[in-house]
Amino acid sequence: MAAPSCSVPGLWVRGSWQRLGNLFTFVSKPLCSAAAASRPLDAQRLAERLRAQKQEQKTKKPVPTNPVQRRVQELLRFTEQLQRVHPNVLAKALSRGLVHQDKDLVVINKPYGLPVHGGPGVRLCISDALPVLAKMLHGHKAELLHLCHRLDKETTGVMVLAWEKEVAHQVQELFRTRQVTKKYWAITMRVPVPSAGVVDIPIIEKEAQGQERHHKMTLSPSYCMDNGKIVRVRTSRNAQLAVTQYRVLSSTLSSALVELQPITGIKHQLRVHLSFGLDCPVLGDHKYSDWNRLAPQKLSACILKKMGLPQSKARHIPLHLHACQLTLPALQPGKEELNLVCKPPRYFVHSLHRLGLRMPSRDQNGDEEATHSGAQ
């Protein structure tokens, strides 16, 4: 005997009750399609995400076998990821690496590649994460954290924040009146001569004439050589006093680890004094290694060999400038000065090791002695 059949618009079901599952399957599909049509934005986002993933798979490069090239690639990827992460994620990372915290101040270890303030083309900056960081440290009713000073996007190290605006103004005044002692470490191409001294040359911002017009900070010296004689020249009104104290901590024939103590606080002062004053640009400084060009830093064959990189990959080398120490005077009577020390990032230490440089460490008496970076 033939099995009974029934007819449904757009659907035909034959057989026993066991087949009714097919009915719900076929009916659910148009219903899902209708729901998807009612959410065109979600479907569009999903399609864009799938296209982006497919494009990323196409452009994915093979992992280099050289360990230094792998570290450079990882650092480049990390810098790009920093600009895509949510402020909550950045705040959590900053909270894990706190250098100091008390009722007045919070001191963070600023990572590489993050600007302090927002601006054109900036998707994420330190100031975006401060409200979340404050809640992580003091609960949901915490007051906002305030910036006390700034560091360049590519510079790493000690950065001071304040819980109250009055304390932030107090610290800013200490910076302005040069009562704060700041020390930086820089890995340089070539070795400064003499090995210790003071660079006292004013700095001015000028337009560099090259293939692409751009502005840079440069030296505006008060003296020049004329027929073997030192002659005083007229300086520009826009030139700013800039003084940097330096000393070489470790050196090889092609590179050096230099400690820098800026007496003044002019924009890009350390980079300009090293590159144009001492002819020893910071490793990874692609802006100030050449005055007329905006191009990747030209590295010597010796440095390229030690780093295990071809010149074509030099553009990926990060700036090796680290704010390692900051000493704040006592903010209130009866309190001691605050000495803040921050370890350099891993890529900095790896570069020291590859270049054969030694990183100083402090013994129990506070004296500095050279120890190999591989021991850190």
Short mmCIF file of C-alpha atoms in Angstrom, two decimals:
data_model
loop_
_atom_site.label_atom_id
_atom_site.label_comp_id
_atom_site.label_asym_id
_atom_site.label_seq_id
_atom_site.Cartn_x
_atom_site.Cartn_y
_atom_site.Cartn_z
CA MET A 1 0.00 0.00 0.00
CA ALA A 2 1.36 3.38 -0.95
CA ALA A 3 2.43 5.66 1.82
CA PRO A 4 0.27 8.76 2.38
CA SER A 5 1.62 12.05 1.15
CA CYS A 6 0.86 15.68 1.85
CA SER A 7 1.63 18.84 -0.01
CA VAL A 8 3.03 22.01 1.55
CA PRO A 9 3.71 25.19 -0.48
CA GLY A 10 7.33 24.98 -1.49
CA LEU A 11 7.73 21.59 0.28
CA TRP A 12 6.75 17.94 -0.31
CA VAL A 13 6.95 15.41 2.51
CA ARG A 14 6.60 11.64 1.99
CA GLY A 15 6.77 8.81 4.48
CA SER A 16 6.32 8.27 8.18
CA TRP A 17 6.66 10.62 11.19
CA GLN A 18 10.39 9.92 11.23
CA ARG A 19 10.66 12.07 8.15
CA LEU A 20 9.12 15.11 9.83
CA GLY A 21 12.58 16.25 10.86
CA ASN A 22 13.16 17.09 7.20
CA LEU A 23 10.16 19.38 7.32
CA PHE A 24 11.70 21.54 10.07
CA THR A 25 15.03 21.49 8.28
CA PHE A 26 13.63 22.77 5.04
CA VAL A 27 11.34 25.30 6.69
CA SER A 28 14.11 26.68 8.96
CA LYS A 29 16.36 27.58 6.06
CA PRO A 30 14.15 30.31 4.56
CA LEU A 31 13.46 31.59 8.06
CA CYS A 32 17.23 31.91 8.72
CA SER A 33 17.67 33.63 5.40
CA ALA A 34 15.00 36.11 6.30
CA ALA A 35 16.69 36.79 9.66
CA ALA A 36 20.01 37.28 7.94
CA ALA A 37 18.42 39.71 5.52
CA SER A 38 17.11 41.72 8.45
CA ARG A 39 20.72 42.15 9.71
CA PRO A 40 22.64 43.39 6.66
CA LEU A 41 25.26 45.14 8.78
CA ASP A 42 26.28 41.93 10.59
CA ALA A 43 26.55 40.05 7.32
CA GLN A 44 28.60 42.84 5.82
CA ARG A 45 31.00 42.84 8.79
CA LEU A 46 31.35 39.06 8.56
CA ALA A 47 32.12 39.24 4.85
CA GLU A 48 34.71 41.95 5.42
CA ARG A 49 36.33 39.88 8.17
CA LEU A 50 36.49 36.79 5.96
CA ARG A 51 38.01 38.82 3.11
CA ALA A 52 40.59 40.29 5.48
CA GLN A 53 41.52 36.84 6.80
CA LYS A 54 41.86 35.48 3.26
CA GLN A 55 44.01 38.44 2.25
CA GLU A 56 46.16 37.98 5.36
CA GLN A 57 46.70 34.32 4.49
CA LYS A 58 47.75 35.27 0.95
CA THR A 59 50.22 37.91 2.11
CA LYS A 60 51.55 35.86 5.04
CA LYS A 61 55.30 35.61 4.73
CA PRO A 62 57.33 32.55 5.69
CA VAL A 63 58.92 32.62 9.12
CA PRO A 64 62.64 33.50 8.76
CA THR A 65 65.14 30.98 10.05
CA ASN A 66 67.54 33.62 11.40
CA PRO A 67 66.67 34.32 15.10
CA VAL A 68 67.43 38.05 14.77
CA GLN A 69 65.18 38.37 11.72
CA ARG A 70 62.46 36.53 13.63
CA ARG A 71 62.75 39.03 16.50
CA VAL A 72 62.58 41.97 14.09
CA GLN A 73 59.49 40.47 12.45
CA GLU A 74 57.89 39.84 15.84
CA LEU A 75 58.59 43.41 16.94
CA LEU A 76 57.07 44.80 13.74
CA ARG A 77 53.98 42.62 14.22
CA PHE A 78 53.74 43.63 17.88
CA THR A 79 53.89 47.34 16.94
CA GLU A 80 51.08 46.87 14.42
CA GLN A 81 49.03 44.90 16.94
CA LEU A 82 49.44 47.64 19.55
CA GLN A 83 47.60 50.02 17.23
CA ARG A 84 44.70 47.55 16.92
CA VAL A 85 44.19 46.43 20.51
CA HIS A 86 41.44 47.74 22.75
CA PRO A 87 42.45 50.27 25.46
CA ASN A 88 41.41 47.68 28.08
CA VAL A 89 44.04 45.26 26.78
CA LEU A 90 46.71 47.97 26.77
CA ALA A 91 45.78 49.03 30.31
CA LYS A 92 46.12 45.45 31.53
CA ALA A 93 49.56 45.16 29.94
CA LEU A 94 50.67 48.44 31.55
CA SER A 95 49.38 47.34 34.97
CA ARG A 96 51.47 44.16 34.81
CA GLY A 97 54.65 46.15 34.24
CA LEU A 98 54.28 48.86 36.89
CA VAL A 99 57.58 50.34 38.05
CA HIS A 100 56.21 52.17 41.11
CA GLN A 101 52.89 53.06 42.75
CA ASP A 102 51.97 55.14 45.79
CA LYS A 103 49.15 57.47 46.85
CA ASP A 104 50.46 60.27 44.62
CA LEU A 105 52.14 58.67 41.61
CA VAL A 106 52.00 55.72 39.25
CA VAL A 107 55.09 54.94 37.18
CA ILE A 108 54.76 52.74 34.09
CA ASN A 109 57.20 51.15 31.69
CA LYS A 110 56.20 52.70 28.36
CA PRO A 111 56.32 50.13 25.54
CA TYR A 112 57.82 50.71 22.12
CA GLY A 113 55.70 52.07 19.27
CA LEU A 114 52.94 53.75 21.29
CA PRO A 115 52.47 57.54 21.19
CA VAL A 116 51.61 59.31 24.42
CA HIS A 117 48.95 61.56 22.89
CA GLY A 118 46.46 61.06 20.07
CA GLY A 119 46.68 62.75 16.69
CA PRO A 120 46.07 62.26 12.96
CA GLY A 121 46.42 58.57 12.08
CA VAL A 122 46.81 57.50 15.73
CA ARG A 123 44.37 54.74 16.64
CA LEU A 124 45.66 54.05 20.15
CA CYS A 125 47.82 55.99 22.59
CA ILE A 126 48.83 55.92 26.25
CA SER A 127 46.26 58.55 27.26
CA ASP A 128 43.43 56.33 25.89
CA ALA A 129 44.30 53.61 28.39
CA LEU A 130 44.64 55.83 31.49
CA PRO A 131 40.94 55.76 32.56
CA VAL A 132 40.90 51.95 32.41
CA LEU A 133 44.28 51.68 34.14
CA ALA A 134 43.03 53.87 36.99
CA LYS A 135 40.00 51.60 37.53
CA MET A 136 42.21 48.52 37.50
CA LEU A 137 44.42 49.99 40.22
CA HIS A 138 41.85 51.78 42.42
CA GLY A 139 38.46 50.32 41.54
CA HIS A 140 35.58 51.67 39.47
CA LYS A 141 35.33 54.92 41.46
CA ALA A 142 38.98 55.81 40.88
CA GLU A 143 39.97 59.30 39.79
CA LEU A 144 41.57 59.85 36.39
CA LEU A 145 45.32 59.50 36.01
CA HIS A 146 47.20 62.53 34.64
CA LEU A 147 50.29 62.64 32.45
CA CYS A 148 53.29 64.39 34.02
CA HIS A 149 55.58 64.40 30.98
CA ARG A 150 55.91 62.71 27.60
CA LEU A 151 58.19 60.35 25.70
CA ASP A 152 58.54 59.93 21.96
CA LYS A 153 56.53 57.19 20.28
CA GLU A 154 59.62 55.05 19.65
CA THR A 155 61.21 55.65 23.08
CA THR A 156 60.71 53.11 25.88
CA GLY A 157 61.09 53.34 29.64
CA VAL A 158 60.13 55.31 32.75
CA MET A 159 56.97 57.40 32.50
CA VAL A 160 55.36 59.19 35.45
CA LEU A 161 51.60 59.57 36.02
CA ALA A 162 49.81 61.35 38.89
CA TRP A 163 46.50 60.66 40.60
CA GLU A 164 45.65 64.33 41.15
CA LYS A 165 45.95 67.23 38.75
CA GLU A 166 47.74 69.35 41.37
CA VAL A 167 50.43 66.69 41.82
CA ALA A 168 50.79 66.42 38.05
CA HIS A 169 51.34 70.19 37.82
CA GLN A 170 53.90 69.96 40.63
CA VAL A 171 55.86 67.25 38.79
CA GLN A 172 55.59 69.16 35.51
CA GLU A 173 57.08 72.20 37.23
CA LEU A 174 59.98 70.07 38.47
CA PHE A 175 60.62 68.99 34.88
CA ARG A 176 60.35 72.58 33.62
CA THR A 177 62.81 73.92 36.19
CA ARG A 178 65.25 71.04 35.48
CA GLN A 179 65.08 69.56 38.97
CA VAL A 180 64.43 66.05 37.63
CA THR A 181 67.47 63.91 36.78
CA LYS A 182 66.87 61.80 33.67
CA LYS A 183 69.14 59.11 32.28
CA TYR A 184 68.80 57.30 28.99
CA TRP A 185 70.58 54.41 27.36
CA ALA A 186 71.22 54.43 23.63
CA ILE A 187 72.93 51.98 21.32
CA THR A 188 74.83 54.02 18.75
CA MET A 189 76.48 53.43 15.43
CA ARG A 190 80.17 54.21 15.90
CA VAL A 191 81.73 55.30 19.19
CA PRO A 192 81.57 58.90 20.52
CA VAL A 193 84.92 60.70 20.80
CA PRO A 194 85.78 61.65 23.48
CA SER A 195 84.23 58.84 25.51
CA ALA A 196 82.60 61.31 27.94
CA GLY A 197 81.66 64.95 27.71
CA VAL A 198 78.95 67.56 27.27
CA VAL A 199 77.25 68.57 24.02
CA ASP A 200 76.20 72.21 24.34
CA ILE A 201 74.78 73.15 20.92
CA PRO A 202 71.44 74.95 20.38
CA ILE A 203 68.76 73.15 18.36
CA ILE A 204 66.32 74.56 15.82
CA GLU A 205 63.58 73.08 13.63
CA LYS A 206 64.17 73.50 9.89
CA GLU A 207 62.73 72.27 6.63
CA ALA A 208 64.94 69.68 4.96
CA GLN A 209 65.27 70.04 1.20
CA GLY A 210 65.08 66.58 -0.34
CA GLN A 211 62.86 64.50 -2.57
CA GLU A 212 60.15 64.94 0.04
CA ARG A 213 59.94 68.18 1.98
CA HIS A 214 59.88 67.55 5.69
CA HIS A 215 60.81 69.26 8.93
CA LYS A 216 63.52 68.09 11.31
CA MET A 217 65.30 69.34 14.35
CA THR A 218 68.93 70.23 13.68
CA LEU A 219 71.91 72.00 15.23
CA SER A 220 72.21 75.77 15.30
CA PRO A 221 75.81 76.24 16.58
CA SER A 222 77.04 79.51 18.04
CA TYR A 223 80.55 78.95 16.65
CA CYS A 224 82.04 77.67 13.40
CA MET A 225 85.47 77.08 11.85
CA ASP A 226 86.77 79.75 9.46
CA ASN A 227 90.26 79.21 8.00
CA GLY A 228 91.25 77.12 10.98
CA LYS A 229 89.92 79.63 13.50
CA ILE A 230 86.88 79.36 15.74
CA VAL A 231 84.52 82.21 14.88
CA ARG A 232 81.31 83.13 16.68
CA VAL A 233 78.28 83.26 14.41
CA ARG A 234 74.92 84.88 14.81
CA THR A 235 72.36 82.34 15.97
CA SER A 236 68.69 82.29 15.00
CA ARG A 237 66.10 83.67 17.38
CA ASN A 238 64.20 80.39 17.08
CA ALA A 239 67.17 78.31 18.25
CA GLN A 240 66.69 76.71 21.69
CA LEU A 241 69.37 76.03 24.27
CA ALA A 242 70.16 72.30 24.37
CA VAL A 243 72.69 70.62 26.66
CA THR A 244 73.36 66.88 26.91
CA GLN A 245 75.85 65.11 29.16
CA TYR A 246 77.03 61.69 27.95
CA ARG A 247 79.46 58.88 28.68
CA VAL A 248 80.27 55.61 26.93
CA LEU A 249 79.43 52.56 29.06
CA SER A 250 80.60 49.89 26.63
CA SER A 251 81.96 49.92 23.09
CA THR A 252 83.28 47.88 20.18
CA LEU A 253 84.89 49.09 16.95
CA SER A 254 81.50 49.70 15.31
CA SER A 255 79.00 50.48 18.08
CA ALA A 256 78.59 51.69 21.65
CA LEU A 257 76.23 51.72 24.60
CA VAL A 258 75.99 55.36 25.71
CA GLU A 259 74.43 56.83 28.85
CA LEU A 260 72.78 60.18 28.19
CA GLN A 261 71.67 62.79 30.69
CA PRO A 262 69.70 65.63 29.11
CA ILE A 263 70.10 68.88 31.05
CA THR A 264 67.47 70.57 28.88
CA GLY A 265 64.34 69.06 27.35
CA ILE A 266 64.17 70.03 23.67
CA LYS A 267 62.27 67.94 21.14
CA HIS A 268 64.45 65.05 19.84
CA GLN A 269 67.45 66.56 21.65
CA LEU A 270 69.29 63.31 22.36
CA ARG A 271 68.88 61.98 18.83
CA VAL A 272 70.03 65.25 17.25
CA HIS A 273 73.06 65.67 19.52
CA LEU A 274 74.16 62.08 18.94
CA SER A 275 73.62 62.09 15.18
CA PHE A 276 74.69 65.61 14.14
CA GLY A 277 76.84 66.60 17.14
CA LEU A 278 78.83 63.41 17.76
CA ASP A 279 78.27 61.67 14.39
CA CYS A 280 76.97 58.61 16.24
CA PRO A 281 73.28 58.16 15.39
CA VAL A 282 71.09 55.93 17.52
CA LEU A 283 70.62 52.43 16.13
CA GLY A 284 67.22 52.35 14.44
CA ASP A 285 66.92 56.15 14.11
CA HIS A 286 65.68 56.33 10.52
CA LYS A 287 64.84 60.03 10.79
CA TYR A 288 68.08 61.61 11.97
CA SER A 289 70.67 59.32 10.38
CA ASP A 290 70.57 61.48 7.25
CA TRP A 291 69.62 65.14 7.07
CA ASN A 292 68.28 65.36 3.51
CA ARG A 293 66.57 61.99 3.20
CA LEU A 294 63.71 60.15 4.83
CA ALA A 295 65.08 56.65 4.30
CA PRO A 296 66.01 53.56 6.32
CA GLN A 297 69.22 53.91 8.29
CA LYS A 298 72.35 52.90 6.40
CA LEU A 299 74.17 50.40 8.61
CA SER A 300 77.81 49.41 8.37
CA ALA A 301 78.73 45.95 7.09
CA CYS A 302 80.08 45.06 10.52
CA ILE A 303 76.80 45.87 12.31
CA LEU A 304 74.73 44.10 9.65
CA LYS A 305 76.85 40.99 10.04
CA LYS A 306 76.57 40.98 13.83
CA MET A 307 72.81 41.60 13.69
CA GLY A 308 72.40 38.94 11.02
CA LEU A 309 70.41 41.26 8.76
CA PRO A 310 70.68 42.46 5.16
CA GLN A 311 70.49 46.21 4.54
CA SER A 312 67.03 45.73 2.98
CA LYS A 313 65.70 44.74 6.43
CA ALA A 314 67.28 47.68 8.27
CA ARG A 315 64.04 49.67 8.06
CA HIS A 316 62.48 47.24 10.58
CA ILE A 317 65.10 47.90 13.28
CA PRO A 318 63.43 49.82 16.16
CA LEU A 319 64.89 52.89 17.83
CA HIS A 320 67.28 51.77 20.57
CA LEU A 321 66.68 54.63 23.01
CA HIS A 322 65.49 53.75 26.52
CA ALA A 323 64.61 56.01 29.48
CA CYS A 324 66.33 53.84 32.10
CA GLN A 325 66.31 56.06 35.21
CA LEU A 326 64.50 59.08 36.60
CA THR A 327 65.08 60.75 39.96
CA LEU A 328 62.30 62.93 41.37
CA PRO A 329 62.90 65.33 44.27
CA ALA A 330 60.70 64.90 47.33
CA LEU A 331 57.16 66.12 46.56
CA GLN A 332 56.42 66.86 50.21
CA PRO A 333 58.55 67.93 53.22
CA GLY A 334 59.97 65.03 55.17
CA LYS A 335 59.90 62.64 52.22
CA GLU A 336 62.89 61.27 50.35
CA GLU A 337 63.60 61.65 46.65
CA LEU A 338 62.21 58.97 44.39
CA ASN A 339 64.69 56.97 42.30
CA LEU A 340 62.88 55.12 39.49
CA VAL A 341 64.75 52.50 37.45
CA CYS A 342 63.33 50.64 34.47
CA LYS A 343 64.87 47.66 32.68
CA PRO A 344 65.31 47.93 28.90
CA PRO A 345 63.03 45.92 26.59
CA ARG A 346 64.06 42.49 25.37
CA TYR A 347 64.94 43.62 21.85
CA PHE A 348 67.36 46.18 23.36
CA VAL A 349 69.10 43.50 25.44
CA HIS A 350 69.25 41.10 22.47
CA SER A 351 70.89 43.81 20.33
CA LEU A 352 73.48 44.43 23.05
CA HIS A 353 74.31 40.75 23.08
CA ARG A 354 74.54 40.50 19.29
CA LEU A 355 76.77 43.56 19.03
CA GLY A 356 79.08 42.35 21.80
CA LEU A 357 78.25 45.23 24.16
CA ARG A 358 78.02 44.97 27.93
CA MET A 359 75.15 46.28 30.03
CA PRO A 360 76.03 47.86 33.38
CA SER A 361 74.40 46.69 36.57
CA ARG A 362 74.41 48.07 40.08
CA ASP A 363 76.01 46.13 42.91
CA GLN A 364 74.95 46.42 46.51
CA ASN A 365 77.02 49.57 47.06
CA GLY A 366 75.40 51.35 44.13
CA ASP A 367 78.59 51.35 42.03
CA GLU A 368 78.28 50.40 38.39
CA GLU A 369 80.23 47.56 36.86
CA ALA A 370 80.01 46.03 33.40
CA THR A 371 78.33 42.67 33.09
CA HIS A 372 77.60 40.83 29.90
CA SER A 373 74.06 41.36 28.66
CA GLY A 374 73.57 37.63 28.25
CA ALA A 375 73.58 37.29 32.03
CA GLN A 376 70.59 39.56 32.45
#
